[in-house]
mmCIF file of C-alpha atoms in Angstrom:
data_model
loop_
_atom_site.group_PDB
_atom_site.id
_atom_site.type_symbol
_atom_site.label_atom_id
_atom_site.label_comp_id
_atom_site.label_asym_id
_atom_site.label_seq_id
_atom_site.Cartn_x
_atom_site.Cartn_y
_atom_site.Cartn_z
ATOM 1 C CA MET A 247 13.789 -36.056 -18.959
ATOM 2 C CA ALA A 248 15.746 -32.935 -19.664
ATOM 3 C CA PHE A 249 12.562 -31.043 -19.344
ATOM 4 C CA ASN A 250 11.792 -32.466 -15.882
ATOM 5 C CA ASN A 251 15.323 -31.643 -14.721
ATOM 6 C CA ASN A 252 15.027 -28.007 -15.923
ATOM 7 C CA ARG A 253 11.627 -27.765 -14.215
ATOM 8 C CA ASP A 254 13.089 -29.140 -10.937
ATOM 9 C CA ASN A 255 16.059 -26.722 -11.116
ATOM 10 C CA TYR A 256 13.525 -23.859 -11.650
ATOM 11 C CA ARG A 257 11.475 -24.828 -8.903
ATOM 12 C CA ASP A 258 14.628 -25.402 -6.718
ATOM 13 C CA ASN A 259 15.907 -21.795 -7.583
ATOM 14 C CA ARG A 260 12.377 -20.210 -7.088
ATOM 15 C CA GLU A 261 12.083 -21.744 -3.679
ATOM 16 C CA LYS A 262 15.530 -20.628 -2.639
ATOM 17 C CA ARG A 263 14.789 -17.056 -3.838
ATOM 18 C CA GLU A 264 11.660 -17.036 -1.797
ATOM 19 C CA SER A 265 13.202 -18.817 1.244
ATOM 20 C CA ASN A 266 15.962 -16.178 1.265
ATOM 21 C CA GLN A 267 13.356 -13.651 2.184
ATOM 22 C CA MET A 268 13.513 -15.134 5.690
ATOM 23 C CA VAL A 269 16.201 -14.376 8.258
ATOM 24 C CA PHE A 270 16.010 -15.960 11.862
ATOM 25 C CA GLY A 271 18.174 -15.782 14.874
ATOM 26 C CA ILE A 272 18.716 -12.724 16.997
ATOM 27 C CA ARG A 273 22.347 -12.254 15.560
ATOM 28 C CA ALA A 274 21.292 -12.874 12.080
ATOM 29 C CA VAL A 275 18.546 -10.319 12.307
ATOM 30 C CA MET A 276 20.757 -7.807 13.886
ATOM 31 C CA GLU A 277 23.211 -8.257 11.168
ATOM 32 C CA ALA A 278 20.437 -7.797 8.572
ATOM 33 C CA ILE A 279 19.498 -4.627 9.921
ATOM 34 C CA THR A 280 22.907 -3.046 10.287
ATOM 35 C CA ALA A 281 23.728 -4.278 6.620
ATOM 36 C CA GLY A 282 20.848 -1.761 5.497
ATOM 37 C CA LYS A 283 18.519 -4.533 4.581
ATOM 38 C CA GLU A 284 14.783 -3.504 4.135
ATOM 39 C CA ILE A 285 12.890 -5.234 6.891
ATOM 40 C CA GLU A 286 9.286 -6.158 5.644
ATOM 41 C CA ALA A 287 8.282 -7.758 8.935
ATOM 42 C CA LEU A 288 9.866 -8.596 12.221
ATOM 43 C CA TYR A 289 8.444 -11.251 14.739
ATOM 44 C CA ILE A 290 9.788 -11.380 18.266
ATOM 45 C CA GLN A 291 8.907 -14.028 20.838
ATOM 46 C CA ARG A 292 6.782 -12.577 23.552
ATOM 47 C CA GLY A 293 8.462 -12.430 26.791
ATOM 48 C CA LEU A 294 11.947 -12.587 25.221
ATOM 49 C CA SER A 295 14.853 -11.506 27.448
ATOM 50 C CA GLY A 296 18.627 -11.610 27.861
ATOM 51 C CA GLY A 297 21.458 -9.635 26.547
ATOM 52 C CA LEU A 298 21.273 -10.134 22.754
ATOM 53 C CA TRP A 299 17.511 -9.344 22.942
ATOM 54 C CA HIS A 300 18.442 -5.895 24.585
ATOM 55 C CA GLU A 301 21.006 -5.266 21.902
ATOM 56 C CA LEU A 302 18.459 -6.078 19.285
ATOM 57 C CA ARG A 303 15.625 -3.768 20.992
ATOM 58 C CA GLU A 304 18.286 -0.788 20.879
ATOM 59 C CA LEU A 305 18.801 -1.507 17.276
ATOM 60 C CA LEU A 306 15.223 -1.423 16.403
ATOM 61 C CA THR A 307 14.975 1.980 18.347
ATOM 62 C CA GLU A 308 17.921 3.363 16.369
ATOM 63 C CA TYR A 309 16.575 2.268 12.943
ATOM 64 C CA HIS A 310 12.959 2.989 13.670
ATOM 65 C CA ILE A 311 11.935 -0.543 13.059
ATOM 66 C CA THR A 312 8.710 -2.015 14.497
ATOM 67 C CA ALA A 313 8.386 -5.428 15.700
ATOM 68 C CA GLN A 314 5.370 -7.674 16.528
ATOM 69 C CA GLN A 315 5.510 -9.641 19.632
ATOM 70 C CA VAL A 316 4.129 -13.084 19.085
ATOM 71 C CA PRO A 317 3.780 -16.551 21.000
ATOM 72 C CA ILE A 318 6.553 -18.932 20.269
ATOM 73 C CA GLU A 319 4.080 -21.024 18.311
ATOM 74 C CA LYS A 320 3.808 -18.665 15.417
ATOM 75 C CA LEU A 321 7.621 -18.542 15.237
ATOM 76 C CA ASN A 322 7.736 -22.431 15.048
ATOM 77 C CA ARG A 323 5.287 -22.417 12.434
ATOM 78 C CA LEU A 324 7.426 -20.077 10.381
ATOM 79 C CA THR A 325 10.551 -22.161 10.785
ATOM 80 C CA MET A 326 11.487 -25.214 12.948
ATOM 81 C CA LYS A 327 15.027 -24.202 12.966
ATOM 82 C CA ASN A 328 16.733 -22.429 15.944
ATOM 83 C CA HIS A 329 15.135 -19.019 15.587
ATOM 84 C CA GLN A 330 16.151 -17.741 19.015
ATOM 85 C CA GLY A 331 12.734 -15.946 19.366
ATOM 86 C CA ALA A 332 13.432 -13.606 16.179
ATOM 87 C CA VAL A 333 12.275 -14.085 12.539
ATOM 88 C CA ALA A 334 12.398 -11.254 10.128
ATOM 89 C CA PHE A 335 11.285 -11.041 6.581
ATOM 90 C CA ILE A 336 13.471 -9.075 4.187
ATOM 91 C CA SER A 337 11.826 -6.935 1.423
ATOM 92 C CA PRO A 338 12.800 -7.966 -2.148
ATOM 93 C CA ILE A 339 12.560 -4.228 -2.974
ATOM 94 C CA THR A 340 14.487 -1.111 -1.749
ATOM 95 C CA TYR A 341 11.973 1.560 -0.511
ATOM 96 C CA GLN A 342 12.389 5.100 -1.215
ATOM 97 C CA LYS A 343 11.382 8.378 0.327
ATOM 98 C CA ILE A 344 8.537 10.418 -1.391
ATOM 99 C CA GLU A 345 10.481 13.494 -0.152
ATOM 100 C CA ASP A 346 13.406 12.708 -2.501
ATOM 101 C CA ILE A 347 11.130 11.574 -5.422
ATOM 102 C CA ILE A 348 8.892 14.655 -5.931
ATOM 103 C CA PRO A 349 11.748 17.232 -6.510
ATOM 104 C CA GLN A 350 13.335 14.767 -8.930
ATOM 105 C CA ILE A 351 10.052 14.699 -11.036
ATOM 106 C CA PHE A 352 9.896 18.485 -11.080
ATOM 107 C CA GLU A 353 13.573 18.719 -12.034
ATOM 108 C CA LYS A 354 12.846 16.459 -15.023
ATOM 109 C CA GLY A 355 10.040 18.917 -16.289
ATOM 110 C CA GLU A 356 7.322 16.226 -15.648
ATOM 111 C CA VAL A 357 3.924 16.618 -13.771
ATOM 112 C CA PRO A 358 3.851 14.228 -10.776
ATOM 113 C CA LEU A 359 1.211 11.674 -10.737
ATOM 114 C CA VAL A 360 1.497 9.705 -7.435
ATOM 115 C CA LEU A 361 -0.671 6.793 -6.041
ATOM 116 C CA VAL A 362 -1.216 6.738 -2.359
ATOM 117 C CA LEU A 363 -2.404 3.356 -0.932
ATOM 118 C CA ASP A 364 -4.045 3.680 2.464
ATOM 119 C CA GLY A 365 -3.879 0.286 4.081
ATOM 120 C CA ILE A 366 -4.182 -2.092 1.067
ATOM 121 C CA THR A 367 -3.723 -5.397 2.975
ATOM 122 C CA ASP A 368 -4.034 -8.074 -0.021
ATOM 123 C CA VAL A 369 -0.796 -8.658 -1.491
ATOM 124 C CA ARG A 370 -2.404 -9.646 -4.877
ATOM 125 C CA ASN A 371 -4.265 -6.357 -4.930
ATOM 126 C CA MET A 372 -1.018 -4.463 -4.162
ATOM 127 C CA GLY A 373 0.681 -6.238 -6.917
ATOM 128 C CA ALA A 374 -2.128 -5.678 -9.429
ATOM 129 C CA ILE A 375 -2.282 -2.048 -8.605
ATOM 130 C CA ALA A 376 1.522 -1.759 -8.955
ATOM 131 C CA ARG A 377 1.197 -3.287 -12.365
ATOM 132 C CA THR A 378 -1.268 -0.861 -13.529
ATOM 133 C CA ALA A 379 0.419 2.094 -12.116
ATOM 134 C CA GLU A 380 3.779 1.043 -13.695
ATOM 135 C CA CYS A 381 2.191 0.569 -17.090
ATOM 136 C CA ALA A 382 0.429 4.085 -16.868
ATOM 137 C CA GLY A 383 3.557 5.868 -16.121
ATOM 138 C CA VAL A 384 2.666 6.802 -12.249
ATOM 139 C CA HIS A 385 5.760 8.265 -10.833
ATOM 140 C CA ALA A 386 5.586 6.569 -7.358
ATOM 141 C CA ILE A 387 3.472 4.483 -4.974
ATOM 142 C CA VAL A 388 3.203 5.554 -1.363
ATOM 143 C CA ILE A 389 2.136 3.194 1.434
ATOM 144 C CA PRO A 390 2.078 3.244 5.173
ATOM 145 C CA SER A 391 4.753 1.584 7.393
ATOM 146 C CA LYS A 392 2.063 -0.128 9.252
ATOM 147 C CA GLY A 393 -1.097 -1.909 8.156
ATOM 148 C CA SER A 394 -0.144 -2.436 4.604
ATOM 149 C CA ALA A 395 0.398 -5.534 2.442
ATOM 150 C CA GLN A 396 4.019 -6.991 2.348
ATOM 151 C CA ILE A 397 6.005 -6.611 -0.738
ATOM 152 C CA ASN A 398 6.610 -10.333 -0.879
ATOM 153 C CA PRO A 399 7.046 -12.860 -3.778
ATOM 154 C CA ASP A 400 3.395 -13.059 -4.288
ATOM 155 C CA ALA A 401 3.115 -9.388 -4.672
ATOM 156 C CA ILE A 402 6.057 -9.217 -6.916
ATOM 157 C CA LYS A 403 4.625 -12.014 -9.093
ATOM 158 C CA THR A 404 1.283 -10.354 -9.465
ATOM 159 C CA SER A 405 2.819 -7.204 -10.273
ATOM 160 C CA ALA A 406 4.727 -8.945 -13.237
ATOM 161 C CA GLY A 407 7.894 -7.243 -11.934
ATOM 162 C CA ALA A 408 6.253 -3.851 -11.819
ATOM 163 C CA LEU A 409 7.302 -3.568 -8.101
ATOM 164 C CA TYR A 410 10.934 -3.771 -9.105
ATOM 165 C CA LYS A 411 10.560 -0.829 -11.445
ATOM 166 C CA ILE A 412 8.282 1.800 -9.885
ATOM 167 C CA PRO A 413 9.380 3.696 -6.792
ATOM 168 C CA VAL A 414 7.636 2.397 -3.511
ATOM 169 C CA CYS A 415 7.636 4.804 -0.598
ATOM 170 C CA ARG A 416 6.921 3.407 2.751
ATOM 171 C CA GLN A 417 6.092 6.234 5.136
ATOM 172 C CA ASP A 418 5.688 6.220 8.851
ATOM 173 C CA ASN A 419 3.032 8.965 8.798
ATOM 174 C CA LEU A 420 0.810 8.784 5.594
ATOM 175 C CA VAL A 421 -1.124 11.923 6.764
ATOM 176 C CA GLN A 422 1.811 13.969 7.153
ATOM 177 C CA SER A 423 3.197 12.384 3.671
ATOM 178 C CA ALA A 424 -0.079 13.648 2.198
ATOM 179 C CA LYS A 425 0.320 17.116 3.522
ATOM 180 C CA PHE A 426 3.845 17.211 2.127
ATOM 181 C CA LEU A 427 2.477 16.297 -1.192
ATOM 182 C CA GLN A 428 0.015 19.175 -1.238
ATOM 183 C CA GLU A 429 2.811 21.673 0.130
ATOM 184 C CA SER A 430 4.732 20.466 -2.933
ATOM 185 C CA GLY A 431 2.030 21.509 -5.204
ATOM 186 C CA LEU A 432 0.019 18.385 -5.817
ATOM 187 C CA GLN A 433 -3.592 18.113 -5.377
ATOM 188 C CA LEU A 434 -4.965 15.153 -3.297
ATOM 189 C CA VAL A 435 -7.798 13.319 -4.842
ATOM 190 C CA CYS A 436 -9.429 10.678 -2.937
ATOM 191 C CA CYS A 437 -11.237 7.946 -4.683
ATOM 192 C CA THR A 438 -14.287 7.352 -2.251
ATOM 193 C CA GLU A 439 -17.991 6.836 -2.305
ATOM 194 C CA LYS A 440 -18.481 9.728 0.311
ATOM 195 C CA THR A 441 -19.207 12.161 -2.330
ATOM 196 C CA ASN A 442 -21.636 13.082 -5.321
ATOM 197 C CA ASP A 443 -18.662 13.892 -7.675
ATOM 198 C CA TYR A 444 -17.424 11.506 -10.189
ATOM 199 C CA ILE A 445 -13.767 10.813 -11.030
ATOM 200 C CA TYR A 446 -14.369 12.827 -14.271
ATOM 201 C CA LYS A 447 -14.504 16.248 -12.474
ATOM 202 C CA PRO A 448 -10.886 16.746 -11.132
ATOM 203 C CA ASP A 449 -8.334 18.222 -13.504
ATOM 204 C CA TYR A 450 -5.632 15.610 -13.512
ATOM 205 C CA THR A 451 -3.321 17.584 -15.822
ATOM 206 C CA MET A 452 -2.177 19.269 -12.649
ATOM 207 C CA PRO A 453 0.307 17.599 -10.316
ATOM 208 C CA THR A 454 -1.884 14.915 -8.653
ATOM 209 C CA ALA A 455 -1.826 12.188 -5.738
ATOM 210 C CA ILE A 456 -4.517 9.805 -6.097
ATOM 211 C CA VAL A 457 -5.579 8.093 -2.739
ATOM 212 C CA MET A 458 -7.027 4.715 -2.756
ATOM 213 C CA GLY A 459 -8.391 3.184 0.448
ATOM 214 C CA SER A 460 -8.365 -0.273 1.935
ATOM 215 C CA GLU A 461 -10.508 -3.141 0.835
ATOM 216 C CA ASP A 462 -12.756 -2.963 4.010
ATOM 217 C CA GLY A 463 -12.389 0.530 5.443
ATOM 218 C CA GLY A 464 -11.734 2.756 2.649
ATOM 219 C CA ILE A 465 -9.709 5.937 3.060
ATOM 220 C CA ARG A 466 -9.116 7.033 6.603
ATOM 221 C CA ASN A 467 -11.093 10.219 7.687
ATOM 222 C CA GLU A 468 -7.835 12.248 8.214
ATOM 223 C CA LEU A 469 -7.054 11.933 4.638
ATOM 224 C CA ILE A 470 -10.750 12.628 3.416
ATOM 225 C CA ARG A 471 -10.549 15.790 5.583
ATOM 226 C CA ILE A 472 -7.607 17.166 3.979
ATOM 227 C CA SER A 473 -8.211 16.182 0.461
ATOM 228 C CA ASP A 474 -8.551 18.678 -2.326
ATOM 229 C CA HIS A 475 -11.266 16.610 -4.194
ATOM 230 C CA LEU A 476 -13.531 13.459 -3.399
ATOM 231 C CA ALA A 477 -14.344 11.437 -6.528
ATOM 232 C CA LYS A 478 -16.347 8.307 -7.069
ATOM 233 C CA ILE A 479 -16.579 5.973 -9.902
ATOM 234 C CA PRO A 480 -20.098 5.703 -11.353
ATOM 235 C CA MET A 481 -21.827 2.417 -10.568
ATOM 236 C CA HIS A 482 -24.947 1.308 -12.270
ATOM 237 C CA GLY A 483 -25.166 -2.287 -11.450
ATOM 238 C CA GLU A 484 -26.641 -4.080 -8.452
ATOM 239 C CA ILE A 485 -23.030 -4.681 -7.090
ATOM 240 C CA GLU A 486 -22.161 -1.604 -5.342
ATOM 241 C CA SER A 487 -18.252 -1.572 -5.196
ATOM 242 C CA LEU A 488 -15.474 -2.661 -7.416
ATOM 243 C CA ASN A 489 -12.398 -4.438 -6.405
ATOM 244 C CA VAL A 490 -9.566 -1.959 -5.292
ATOM 245 C CA SER A 491 -7.006 -2.802 -7.920
ATOM 246 C CA VAL A 492 -9.831 -2.418 -10.505
ATOM 247 C CA SER A 493 -10.901 0.859 -9.192
ATOM 248 C CA ALA A 494 -7.369 2.256 -9.162
ATOM 249 C CA GLY A 495 -6.996 1.301 -12.725
ATOM 250 C CA VAL A 496 -10.196 3.159 -13.730
ATOM 251 C CA ILE A 497 -9.217 6.441 -11.973
ATOM 252 C CA ILE A 498 -5.588 6.160 -13.119
ATOM 253 C CA TYR A 499 -6.430 5.964 -16.655
ATOM 254 C CA GLU A 500 -8.923 8.788 -16.359
ATOM 255 C CA ALA A 501 -5.908 10.855 -15.395
ATOM 256 C CA ILE A 502 -3.918 9.452 -18.264
ATOM 257 C CA ARG A 503 -6.735 10.271 -20.622
ATOM 258 C CA GLN A 504 -7.045 13.858 -19.539
ATOM 259 C CA ARG A 505 -3.301 14.424 -19.834
ATOM 260 C CA ALA A 506 -3.321 12.765 -23.331
ATOM 261 C CA VAL A 507 -6.044 14.980 -24.533
ATOM 262 C CA ALA A 508 -4.234 18.098 -23.247
ATOM 263 C CA GLN A 509 -0.984 17.452 -24.994
#
């Protein structure tokens, strides 16, 4: 009986933690924003009007937060409580800026190894990649503000808590962020099938940013064009591609292997 009570308490606490990621009601959403909470996703009822909505809209502009306008039916599926046409999800992590991270790495005398995820949309892939990156000692993960998987409880669980430990940088313009990395002395290595060169060719002992593309579309052309190296994973079977989280692990550990040999 005691075991069942503990299990029930655990489930209640877990559900409470997960439900706390949602904030609904215009005033509550505004308070979350002004309190500095990281807004993972914000859904606004299509056609919403009124004084409070105008206040919220001004706040979104001030804090550079993007909202998705959706039918009221979607909001009702999220919660049947009085949402007033606004539902937000709060990120369980605090995002950082890659512009702040890179100088700190160099100041420590370390050689930067950064992972850029261009449009990874599956939360479990996101979590698995973060787990591998943290285990390998990757300094930071860079993701776009739009078109990326939410850092939610599923992602945290799949990462085995790694997303709490490794800096995640959510950037408005991924191409500009990649150019910043290059200007800071990092080479940009894109893991893509659009090349004849294998992942073993680049010298990862140099400051490096590895770019992984989305599950469906791969790496956007703008990043391909400015990359310093294109590198692919050798494939000898009949299936022509690996899961992106597996691919990330393969190329990350090639970089770790080279760095270990060079020491």
